[in-house]
Amino acid sequence: MEKRVNVWTCLILIICLYIPSISPETETKAEKQCTGGDDPDSSNKGCGCAATNRKHDDKGEGADQSERADELSSSAEKGPLNLGPAAVKSPYARTNQMVYIPGGVFTMGVAQPILPGDGEGPPREVEVTGFYMDVHEVSNAEFGLFVNDTGHVTEAETFGDSFVLETRISEEVLKGISQAVAAAPWWLPVKGADWRHPDGPDTDLKGRMDHAVIHVSWNDAVAYCKWAGKRLPTEAEWEYACRGGLKDRLFPWGNKLTPKDEHRLNMWQGEFPKENTKADGFDGPAPVTSYPPQNKFGLKNMVGNVWEWVSDWWNIRHTTDFKKDPKGPDSSSDKVKKGGSYMCTKEFCYRYRCGARSQNTPDSSAGNLGFRCAADQLPQYLDIPEKDEL
Ligand SMILES: [Ca+2]
Ligand SMILES: [Ca+2]
């Protein structure tokens, strides 16, 4: 009896010592990685992702934001025309064709996280049911069709500002800005920056109609996809589509960043944010049709160009239980975004990998954040080969 008591005492002691030794460390790492900390020069501590969050007095916003998304979707449906995507004409080429992604089981997450505070691991087996995915990020031309048809007003327009990379802002507009983000001073809140004015109020979409739309919140993205007869992909669907059937690889095409010295994505070359050599051809967002398809599914710019919203709420702790079509946690304060952007470098923000992830509040917007849609059924207005023909 005495021996049994001693065994239980030891077990309880071990548990009490073990729990506090892992939880606070994990939390501290997460906070440092996600916010970028106070040292903007520390490598891979963040790309100011969270710095572009809108500030709220009340952070218990999970339910409120879902209501906001419903409100925006509903206002989009009650717009001035509401004819639907098929009926809306534009002088610009449409780009949002879809491909069928056959279902399957894959390993989500990475075994050796490069940014563990982002919740990149642990690896877990996930089954995804077949679905359709936009070949491209949503372009300004496509988003314009949506706005013209519905009268949708983006959250950046409602709030009156959005975050723009300092080096893209004109001298004149810069003079009027006194506010910056301490942890990410290259992000500046610019009054009048929105999807129609991507680099500030004195810029427009001339020559950029085929570029990825930016300054759209998660709520705006949900409203667009609903209008288009689609939805946002889940994080599992996005990552499955990104990996393109390859196992344990960094990028959609493999592990080498520039195979045969060819650039396959729009990222940053040079010392961020001071110098961009534009070796890949672009210093900012690029046309959504840029570069060859990144994997066998024919998807373009999954990694790089602009970050892409997915439907899941943010969480950095994952179980290794097998899951089928996971949809993420029930609620949180932030939504997940995937793929990295034209602002990423290996030294600074190594997130242009299929397993990488970051987050923002659902009403946030920035000059490097866009989206693409997914669908269970192919919308009838899209004229593409049936899945049997692919
Ligand atoms: Ca680039
Ligand atoms: Ca992208």
Tab-separated table of C-alpha atoms and ligand atoms in Angstrom:
chain	number	residue	atom	x	y	z
A	1	MET	CA	0.000	0.000	0.000
A	2	GLU	CA	2.787	2.335	0.943
A	3	LYS	CA	4.602	1.531	-2.310
A	4	ARG	CA	1.445	2.368	-4.336
A	5	VAL	CA	1.109	5.745	-2.604
A	6	ASN	CA	4.723	6.523	-3.453
A	7	VAL	CA	4.196	5.670	-7.142
A	8	TRP	CA	1.135	7.963	-7.343
A	9	THR	CA	2.957	10.765	-5.556
A	10	CYS	CA	5.804	10.516	-8.071
A	11	LEU	CA	3.425	10.519	-11.043
A	12	ILE	CA	1.553	13.610	-9.810
A	13	LEU	CA	4.846	15.380	-9.156
A	14	ILE	CA	6.111	14.588	-12.674
A	15	ILE	CA	2.852	15.852	-14.271
A	16	CYS	CA	2.922	19.074	-12.229
A	17	LEU	CA	6.533	19.749	-13.233
A	18	TYR	CA	6.002	18.830	-16.915
A	19	ILE	CA	2.921	20.910	-17.791
A	20	PRO	CA	4.249	24.363	-16.898
A	21	SER	CA	7.539	23.518	-18.608
A	22	ILE	CA	5.933	23.176	-22.073
A	23	SER	CA	2.930	25.497	-22.203
A	24	PRO	CA	4.500	28.886	-21.465
A	25	GLU	CA	7.424	28.172	-23.801
A	26	THR	CA	5.100	27.334	-26.663
A	27	GLU	CA	3.031	30.436	-26.038
A	28	THR	CA	6.068	32.702	-25.816
A	29	LYS	CA	7.479	31.377	-29.079
A	30	ALA	CA	4.130	31.816	-30.771
A	31	GLU	CA	3.809	35.395	-29.640
A	32	LYS	CA	7.309	36.251	-30.819
A	33	GLN	CA	6.936	34.533	-34.178
A	34	CYS	CA	3.500	35.885	-34.966
A	35	THR	CA	4.014	39.477	-33.997
A	36	GLY	CA	7.552	39.834	-35.220
A	37	GLY	CA	8.617	40.930	-31.737
A	38	ASP	CA	10.330	44.254	-31.284
A	39	ASP	CA	13.259	43.519	-33.515
A	40	PRO	CA	12.371	43.913	-37.170
A	41	ASP	CA	15.825	42.769	-38.252
A	42	SER	CA	15.704	39.387	-36.551
A	43	SER	CA	15.453	36.765	-39.253
A	44	ASN	CA	12.163	35.006	-39.765
A	45	LYS	CA	10.536	36.560	-36.721
A	46	GLY	CA	7.700	37.693	-38.887
A	47	CYS	CA	6.829	39.814	-41.871
A	48	GLY	CA	4.614	42.198	-39.972
A	49	CYS	CA	1.691	39.921	-40.738
A	50	ALA	CA	-0.122	40.718	-37.519
A	51	ALA	CA	0.924	44.359	-37.769
A	52	THR	CA	-1.742	44.893	-40.412
A	53	ASN	CA	-4.519	43.860	-38.043
A	54	ARG	CA	-7.191	46.429	-37.396
A	55	LYS	CA	-7.259	47.491	-33.768
A	56	HIS	CA	-10.316	46.729	-31.713
A	57	ASP	CA	-11.219	47.570	-28.152
A	58	ASP	CA	-13.154	44.351	-27.895
A	59	LYS	CA	-11.142	41.332	-29.044
A	60	GLY	CA	-13.954	38.842	-28.471
A	61	GLU	CA	-14.845	39.229	-32.094
A	62	GLY	CA	-15.291	35.681	-33.390
A	63	ALA	CA	-19.081	35.747	-33.493
A	64	ASP	CA	-19.228	39.443	-34.421
A	65	GLN	CA	-17.018	38.897	-37.437
A	66	SER	CA	-19.095	35.989	-38.693
A	67	GLU	CA	-22.124	38.284	-38.484
A	68	ARG	CA	-20.133	40.937	-40.375
A	69	ALA	CA	-19.372	38.420	-43.139
A	70	ASP	CA	-23.061	37.525	-43.380
A	71	GLU	CA	-23.957	41.208	-43.467
A	72	LEU	CA	-21.492	41.897	-46.303
A	73	SER	CA	-22.630	38.840	-48.252
A	74	SER	CA	-26.214	39.880	-47.822
A	75	SER	CA	-25.518	43.455	-48.946
A	76	ALA	CA	-23.731	42.010	-51.982
A	77	GLU	CA	-26.821	39.990	-52.848
A	78	LYS	CA	-29.072	43.016	-52.548
A	79	GLY	CA	-26.859	45.168	-54.754
A	80	PRO	CA	-28.045	47.474	-57.520
A	81	LEU	CA	-28.030	44.846	-60.282
A	82	ASN	CA	-27.368	41.433	-58.796
A	83	LEU	CA	-27.390	39.722	-62.169
A	84	GLY	CA	-24.741	37.182	-61.252
A	85	PRO	CA	-21.244	36.616	-62.627
A	86	ALA	CA	-22.392	35.183	-65.965
A	87	ALA	CA	-24.277	38.323	-66.991
A	88	VAL	CA	-21.697	40.947	-66.064
A	89	LYS	CA	-19.608	42.260	-68.938
A	90	SER	CA	-16.136	43.705	-68.726
A	91	PRO	CA	-13.598	44.890	-71.298
A	92	TYR	CA	-10.974	42.917	-69.388
A	93	ALA	CA	-10.319	39.215	-69.811
A	94	ARG	CA	-11.826	36.979	-67.154
A	95	THR	CA	-9.301	34.878	-65.346
A	96	ASN	CA	-11.000	32.944	-62.580
A	97	GLN	CA	-11.363	29.561	-64.271
A	98	MET	CA	-11.383	26.523	-62.017
A	99	VAL	CA	-9.700	23.124	-62.027
A	100	TYR	CA	-10.925	19.951	-60.373
A	101	ILE	CA	-8.696	18.793	-57.528
A	102	PRO	CA	-9.291	15.044	-57.059
A	103	GLY	CA	-9.717	14.028	-53.422
A	104	GLY	CA	-7.135	12.053	-51.471
A	105	VAL	CA	-5.172	11.662	-48.266
A	106	PHE	CA	-2.127	13.817	-47.609
A	107	THR	CA	0.182	14.889	-44.822
A	108	MET	CA	-0.805	18.372	-43.660
A	109	GLY	CA	1.767	20.468	-41.788
A	110	VAL	CA	5.495	19.851	-41.557
A	111	ALA	CA	7.620	17.483	-39.441
A	112	GLN	CA	10.370	20.010	-38.784
A	113	PRO	CA	8.685	23.408	-38.592
A	114	ILE	CA	10.778	26.311	-39.837
A	115	LEU	CA	8.512	28.750	-37.969
A	116	PRO	CA	7.139	26.598	-35.118
A	117	GLY	CA	5.325	29.544	-33.545
A	118	ASP	CA	3.051	29.639	-36.597
A	119	GLY	CA	1.712	26.159	-35.814
A	120	GLU	CA	3.316	24.601	-38.910
A	121	GLY	CA	3.501	21.226	-37.162
A	122	PRO	CA	2.951	18.543	-36.225
A	123	PRO	CA	2.372	16.613	-39.468
A	124	ARG	CA	-1.033	14.920	-39.531
A	125	GLU	CA	-2.903	12.731	-41.996
A	126	VAL	CA	-5.877	14.461	-43.585
A	127	GLU	CA	-8.381	13.287	-46.166
A	128	VAL	CA	-9.791	15.862	-48.555
A	129	THR	CA	-12.877	15.295	-50.701
A	130	GLY	CA	-12.516	16.345	-54.355
A	131	PHE	CA	-13.345	19.982	-55.040
A	132	TYR	CA	-12.827	22.791	-57.552
A	133	MET	CA	-10.211	25.495	-57.095
A	134	ASP	CA	-9.653	28.810	-58.878
A	135	VAL	CA	-6.594	28.547	-61.126
A	136	HIS	CA	-5.633	32.120	-60.272
A	137	GLU	CA	-5.831	34.516	-57.384
A	138	VAL	CA	-8.873	36.786	-57.886
A	139	SER	CA	-7.854	39.691	-60.131
A	140	ASN	CA	-8.885	43.339	-60.004
A	141	ALA	CA	-10.944	42.736	-63.171
A	142	GLU	CA	-12.905	39.916	-61.524
A	143	PHE	CA	-13.385	41.834	-58.293
A	144	GLY	CA	-14.556	44.818	-60.349
A	145	LEU	CA	-17.303	42.691	-61.930
A	146	PHE	CA	-18.479	41.776	-58.439
A	147	VAL	CA	-18.488	45.378	-57.215
A	148	ASN	CA	-20.226	46.653	-60.354
A	149	ASP	CA	-22.907	44.016	-60.035
A	150	THR	CA	-23.562	44.246	-56.314
A	151	GLY	CA	-22.434	47.671	-55.132
A	152	HIS	CA	-20.284	45.949	-52.527
A	153	VAL	CA	-18.239	48.365	-50.414
A	154	THR	CA	-15.037	46.811	-49.038
A	155	GLU	CA	-14.099	47.130	-45.401
A	156	ALA	CA	-10.993	49.162	-46.288
A	157	GLU	CA	-13.344	51.695	-47.930
A	158	THR	CA	-15.661	51.658	-44.918
A	159	PHE	CA	-12.808	52.133	-42.446
A	160	GLY	CA	-11.209	54.689	-44.772
A	161	ASP	CA	-7.695	53.239	-44.800
A	162	SER	CA	-5.534	50.181	-45.373
A	163	PHE	CA	-1.893	49.166	-44.936
A	164	VAL	CA	0.570	49.872	-47.759
A	165	LEU	CA	4.271	49.014	-47.962
A	166	GLU	CA	6.189	52.243	-47.362
A	167	THR	CA	8.363	51.962	-50.468
A	168	ARG	CA	5.250	51.905	-52.681
A	169	ILE	CA	3.773	55.154	-51.327
A	170	SER	CA	4.340	58.487	-53.129
A	171	GLU	CA	6.434	61.190	-51.439
A	172	GLU	CA	3.409	63.462	-51.254
A	173	VAL	CA	1.208	60.931	-49.442
A	174	LEU	CA	4.125	59.934	-47.201
A	175	LYS	CA	4.393	63.524	-45.952
A	176	GLY	CA	0.907	63.292	-44.470
A	177	ILE	CA	1.531	60.071	-42.511
A	178	SER	CA	2.847	60.283	-38.976
A	179	GLN	CA	1.688	56.900	-37.722
A	180	ALA	CA	3.675	53.665	-38.131
A	181	VAL	CA	3.673	50.197	-36.641
A	182	ALA	CA	6.526	49.768	-34.154
A	183	ALA	CA	7.089	46.072	-34.855
A	184	ALA	CA	6.788	46.521	-38.623
A	185	PRO	CA	7.677	50.114	-39.591
A	186	TRP	CA	7.524	49.308	-43.322
A	187	TRP	CA	3.724	49.032	-43.043
A	188	LEU	CA	1.935	52.371	-43.054
A	189	PRO	CA	-1.802	52.957	-42.653
A	190	VAL	CA	-2.759	55.041	-45.674
A	191	LYS	CA	-6.013	56.978	-45.803
A	192	GLY	CA	-7.794	56.325	-49.090
A	193	ALA	CA	-5.887	53.107	-49.841
A	194	ASP	CA	-8.268	50.409	-51.047
A	195	TRP	CA	-8.585	47.905	-53.876
A	196	ARG	CA	-9.108	50.686	-56.452
A	197	HIS	CA	-6.191	52.702	-55.019
A	198	PRO	CA	-3.654	49.968	-54.245
A	199	ASP	CA	-0.657	52.155	-53.362
A	200	GLY	CA	-2.620	55.069	-51.891
A	201	PRO	CA	-5.246	57.652	-52.965
A	202	ASP	CA	-3.070	58.992	-55.794
A	203	THR	CA	-2.803	55.587	-57.495
A	204	ASP	CA	-5.311	53.604	-59.536
A	205	LEU	CA	-5.805	50.343	-61.442
A	206	LYS	CA	-4.457	51.562	-64.770
A	207	GLY	CA	-2.360	48.713	-66.149
A	208	ARG	CA	-3.241	46.553	-63.151
A	209	MET	CA	-6.628	45.032	-64.028
A	210	ASP	CA	-5.023	41.590	-64.337
A	211	HIS	CA	-3.118	41.989	-61.061
A	212	ALA	CA	-4.267	40.183	-57.925
A	213	VAL	CA	-6.835	42.242	-56.009
A	214	ILE	CA	-5.485	43.482	-52.667
A	215	HIS	CA	-6.842	45.447	-49.676
A	216	VAL	CA	-9.707	42.952	-49.351
A	217	SER	CA	-10.670	41.660	-45.919
A	218	TRP	CA	-11.689	38.079	-45.170
A	219	ASN	CA	-15.263	39.321	-45.014
A	220	ASP	CA	-14.944	40.913	-48.472
A	221	ALA	CA	-13.471	37.669	-49.827
A	222	VAL	CA	-16.374	35.633	-48.417
A	223	ALA	CA	-18.866	38.033	-50.037
A	224	TYR	CA	-17.094	37.794	-53.431
A	225	CYS	CA	-16.932	33.981	-53.394
A	226	LYS	CA	-20.607	33.757	-52.443
A	227	TRP	CA	-21.552	36.047	-55.314
A	228	ALA	CA	-19.485	33.901	-57.689
A	229	GLY	CA	-21.290	30.728	-56.575
A	230	LYS	CA	-18.176	29.581	-54.760
A	231	ARG	CA	-16.666	29.684	-51.250
A	232	LEU	CA	-13.252	30.152	-49.676
A	233	PRO	CA	-11.149	26.968	-49.540
A	234	THR	CA	-10.447	25.436	-46.151
A	235	GLU	CA	-6.815	25.496	-45.046
A	236	ALA	CA	-6.635	21.726	-45.621
A	237	GLU	CA	-7.965	22.103	-49.173
A	238	TRP	CA	-5.577	24.967	-49.907
A	239	GLU	CA	-2.536	23.077	-48.617
A	240	TYR	CA	-3.577	19.847	-50.377
A	241	ALA	CA	-3.958	21.768	-53.640
A	242	CYS	CA	-0.614	23.536	-53.062
A	243	ARG	CA	1.302	20.300	-52.482
A	244	GLY	CA	0.061	18.886	-55.785
A	245	GLY	CA	0.521	15.262	-54.772
A	246	LEU	CA	4.156	15.686	-53.622
A	247	LYS	CA	5.077	14.527	-50.115
A	248	ASP	CA	7.203	16.459	-47.690
A	249	ARG	CA	8.265	19.209	-50.095
A	250	LEU	CA	8.694	22.910	-49.418
A	251	PHE	CA	7.147	24.282	-52.591
A	252	PRO	CA	4.355	23.112	-54.928
A	253	TRP	CA	6.984	21.849	-57.412
A	254	GLY	CA	9.622	20.431	-55.031
A	255	ASN	CA	12.395	21.640	-52.746
A	256	LYS	CA	14.492	23.783	-55.089
A	257	LEU	CA	13.405	27.428	-55.164
A	258	THR	CA	14.563	28.174	-58.717
A	259	PRO	CA	14.869	24.915	-60.685
A	260	LYS	CA	17.065	25.442	-63.791
A	261	ASP	CA	17.492	29.006	-62.500
A	262	GLU	CA	13.881	29.803	-63.412
A	263	HIS	CA	11.728	31.907	-61.105
A	264	ARG	CA	8.464	30.182	-60.272
A	265	LEU	CA	6.947	32.692	-57.884
A	266	ASN	CA	6.766	36.391	-57.113
A	267	MET	CA	8.731	37.063	-53.917
A	268	TRP	CA	11.324	39.632	-52.788
A	269	GLN	CA	14.945	39.624	-53.899
A	270	GLY	CA	17.418	41.749	-51.963
A	271	GLU	CA	17.493	43.085	-48.446
A	272	PHE	CA	13.921	43.676	-47.306
A	273	PRO	CA	12.608	46.354	-47.207
A	274	LYS	CA	15.470	48.537	-48.429
A	275	GLU	CA	16.236	46.980	-51.786
A	276	ASN	CA	14.302	44.871	-54.288
A	277	THR	CA	16.313	43.746	-57.314
A	278	LYS	CA	13.121	42.439	-58.974
A	279	ALA	CA	15.070	39.438	-60.287
A	280	ASP	CA	11.737	37.621	-60.647
A	281	GLY	CA	10.321	40.470	-62.748
A	282	PHE	CA	8.065	42.222	-60.218
A	283	ASP	CA	8.547	44.524	-57.246
A	284	GLY	CA	4.892	44.419	-56.159
A	285	PRO	CA	1.770	42.370	-56.911
A	286	ALA	CA	1.963	40.740	-60.350
A	287	PRO	CA	-0.628	39.697	-62.926
A	288	VAL	CA	-2.399	36.575	-61.668
A	289	THR	CA	-1.372	34.776	-64.868
A	290	SER	CA	2.357	35.284	-64.215
A	291	TYR	CA	4.748	32.330	-64.126
A	292	PRO	CA	3.995	28.775	-65.257
A	293	PRO	CA	1.597	26.611	-63.227
A	294	GLN	CA	3.253	25.705	-59.944
A	295	ASN	CA	2.197	22.036	-59.853
A	296	LYS	CA	0.371	19.276	-61.691
A	297	PHE	CA	-3.034	20.730	-60.829
A	298	GLY	CA	-2.223	23.715	-63.058
A	299	LEU	CA	-2.573	26.250	-60.220
A	300	LYS	CA	-0.756	29.568	-60.521
A	301	ASN	CA	0.837	31.712	-57.835
A	302	MET	CA	-0.310	29.581	-54.923
A	303	VAL	CA	2.916	30.483	-53.154
A	304	GLY	CA	4.070	34.054	-53.592
A	305	ASN	CA	2.455	37.115	-55.190
A	306	VAL	CA	-0.284	37.761	-52.587
A	307	TRP	CA	-1.305	35.974	-49.397
A	308	GLU	CA	-4.596	34.113	-49.735
A	309	TRP	CA	-7.392	34.018	-47.161
A	310	VAL	CA	-8.798	30.586	-46.307
A	311	SER	CA	-11.976	29.867	-44.365
A	312	ASP	CA	-10.475	28.508	-41.104
A	313	TRP	CA	-10.173	30.339	-37.828
A	314	TRP	CA	-6.560	30.552	-36.585
A	315	ASN	CA	-5.095	28.096	-34.109
A	316	ILE	CA	-1.495	26.973	-33.592
A	317	ARG	CA	-2.155	23.725	-31.748
A	318	HIS	CA	-3.167	20.718	-33.815
A	319	THR	CA	-3.812	17.113	-32.836
A	320	THR	CA	-2.298	14.327	-34.915
A	321	ASP	CA	-5.654	12.520	-35.121
A	322	PHE	CA	-6.695	11.550	-38.637
A	323	LYS	CA	-9.268	14.020	-39.951
A	324	LYS	CA	-11.543	14.112	-42.973
A	325	ASP	CA	-12.271	17.535	-44.473
A	326	PRO	CA	-11.240	19.505	-41.350
A	327	LYS	CA	-12.590	23.035	-41.107
A	328	GLY	CA	-10.431	24.383	-38.273
A	329	PRO	CA	-11.531	25.559	-34.823
A	330	ASP	CA	-15.073	26.814	-34.163
A	331	SER	CA	-13.916	30.337	-33.430
A	332	SER	CA	-10.894	32.517	-32.712
A	333	SER	CA	-9.952	36.160	-33.198
A	334	ASP	CA	-8.067	35.670	-36.491
A	335	LYS	CA	-8.453	33.894	-39.811
A	336	VAL	CA	-5.726	31.858	-41.535
A	337	LYS	CA	-3.924	33.053	-44.666
A	338	LYS	CA	-1.611	30.945	-46.818
A	339	GLY	CA	1.147	31.180	-49.419
A	340	GLY	CA	3.252	34.216	-48.515
A	341	SER	CA	3.593	37.241	-50.763
A	342	TYR	CA	5.831	39.387	-52.970
A	343	MET	CA	7.273	40.785	-49.716
A	344	CYS	CA	8.754	37.471	-48.512
A	345	THR	CA	12.440	36.536	-48.447
A	346	LYS	CA	14.028	33.426	-46.944
A	347	GLU	CA	15.871	35.512	-44.368
A	348	PHE	CA	12.943	37.677	-43.401
A	349	CYS	CA	9.632	35.884	-43.884
A	350	TYR	CA	10.105	32.338	-45.100
A	351	ARG	CA	6.412	31.716	-45.616
A	352	TYR	CA	6.170	31.077	-49.363
A	353	ARG	CA	5.911	27.334	-48.566
A	354	CYS	CA	2.846	25.066	-48.746
A	355	GLY	CA	3.093	24.226	-45.022
A	356	ALA	CA	3.588	27.845	-43.883
A	357	ARG	CA	0.740	29.924	-42.523
A	358	SER	CA	-0.075	33.226	-40.889
A	359	GLN	CA	-3.102	35.138	-39.672
A	360	ASN	CA	-5.069	38.378	-39.542
A	361	THR	CA	-8.368	39.536	-38.084
A	362	PRO	CA	-11.210	39.030	-40.601
A	363	ASP	CA	-11.707	42.776	-41.131
A	364	SER	CA	-8.011	43.480	-41.803
A	365	SER	CA	-6.636	44.370	-45.208
A	366	ALA	CA	-3.218	45.100	-46.678
A	367	GLY	CA	-1.337	45.606	-49.913
A	368	ASN	CA	-0.121	42.002	-50.026
A	369	LEU	CA	-3.288	40.119	-49.099
A	370	GLY	CA	-5.819	38.668	-51.551
A	371	PHE	CA	-7.599	35.362	-52.093
A	372	ARG	CA	-8.933	32.738	-54.483
A	373	CYS	CA	-12.140	30.712	-54.233
A	374	ALA	CA	-13.032	27.012	-54.182
A	375	ALA	CA	-16.303	25.202	-54.896
A	376	ASP	CA	-17.945	21.834	-54.376
A	377	GLN	CA	-19.754	22.096	-57.700
A	378	LEU	CA	-18.528	23.901	-60.760
A	379	PRO	CA	-20.572	27.104	-61.192
A	380	GLN	CA	-22.629	26.743	-64.356
A	381	TYR	CA	-21.438	30.001	-65.901
A	382	LEU	CA	-17.842	28.724	-66.065
A	383	ASP	CA	-16.994	27.121	-69.347
A	384	ILE	CA	-14.258	24.607	-68.618
A	385	PRO	CA	-13.768	20.901	-69.359
A	386	GLU	CA	-15.689	18.507	-67.142
A	387	LYS	CA	-13.562	16.658	-64.606
A	388	ASP	CA	-13.719	13.426	-66.662
A	389	GLU	CA	-11.941	15.205	-69.496
A	390	LEU	CA	-9.058	16.426	-67.326
B	1	CA	CA	9.133	40.021	-56.879
B	2	CA	CA	-0.577	33.507	-53.742
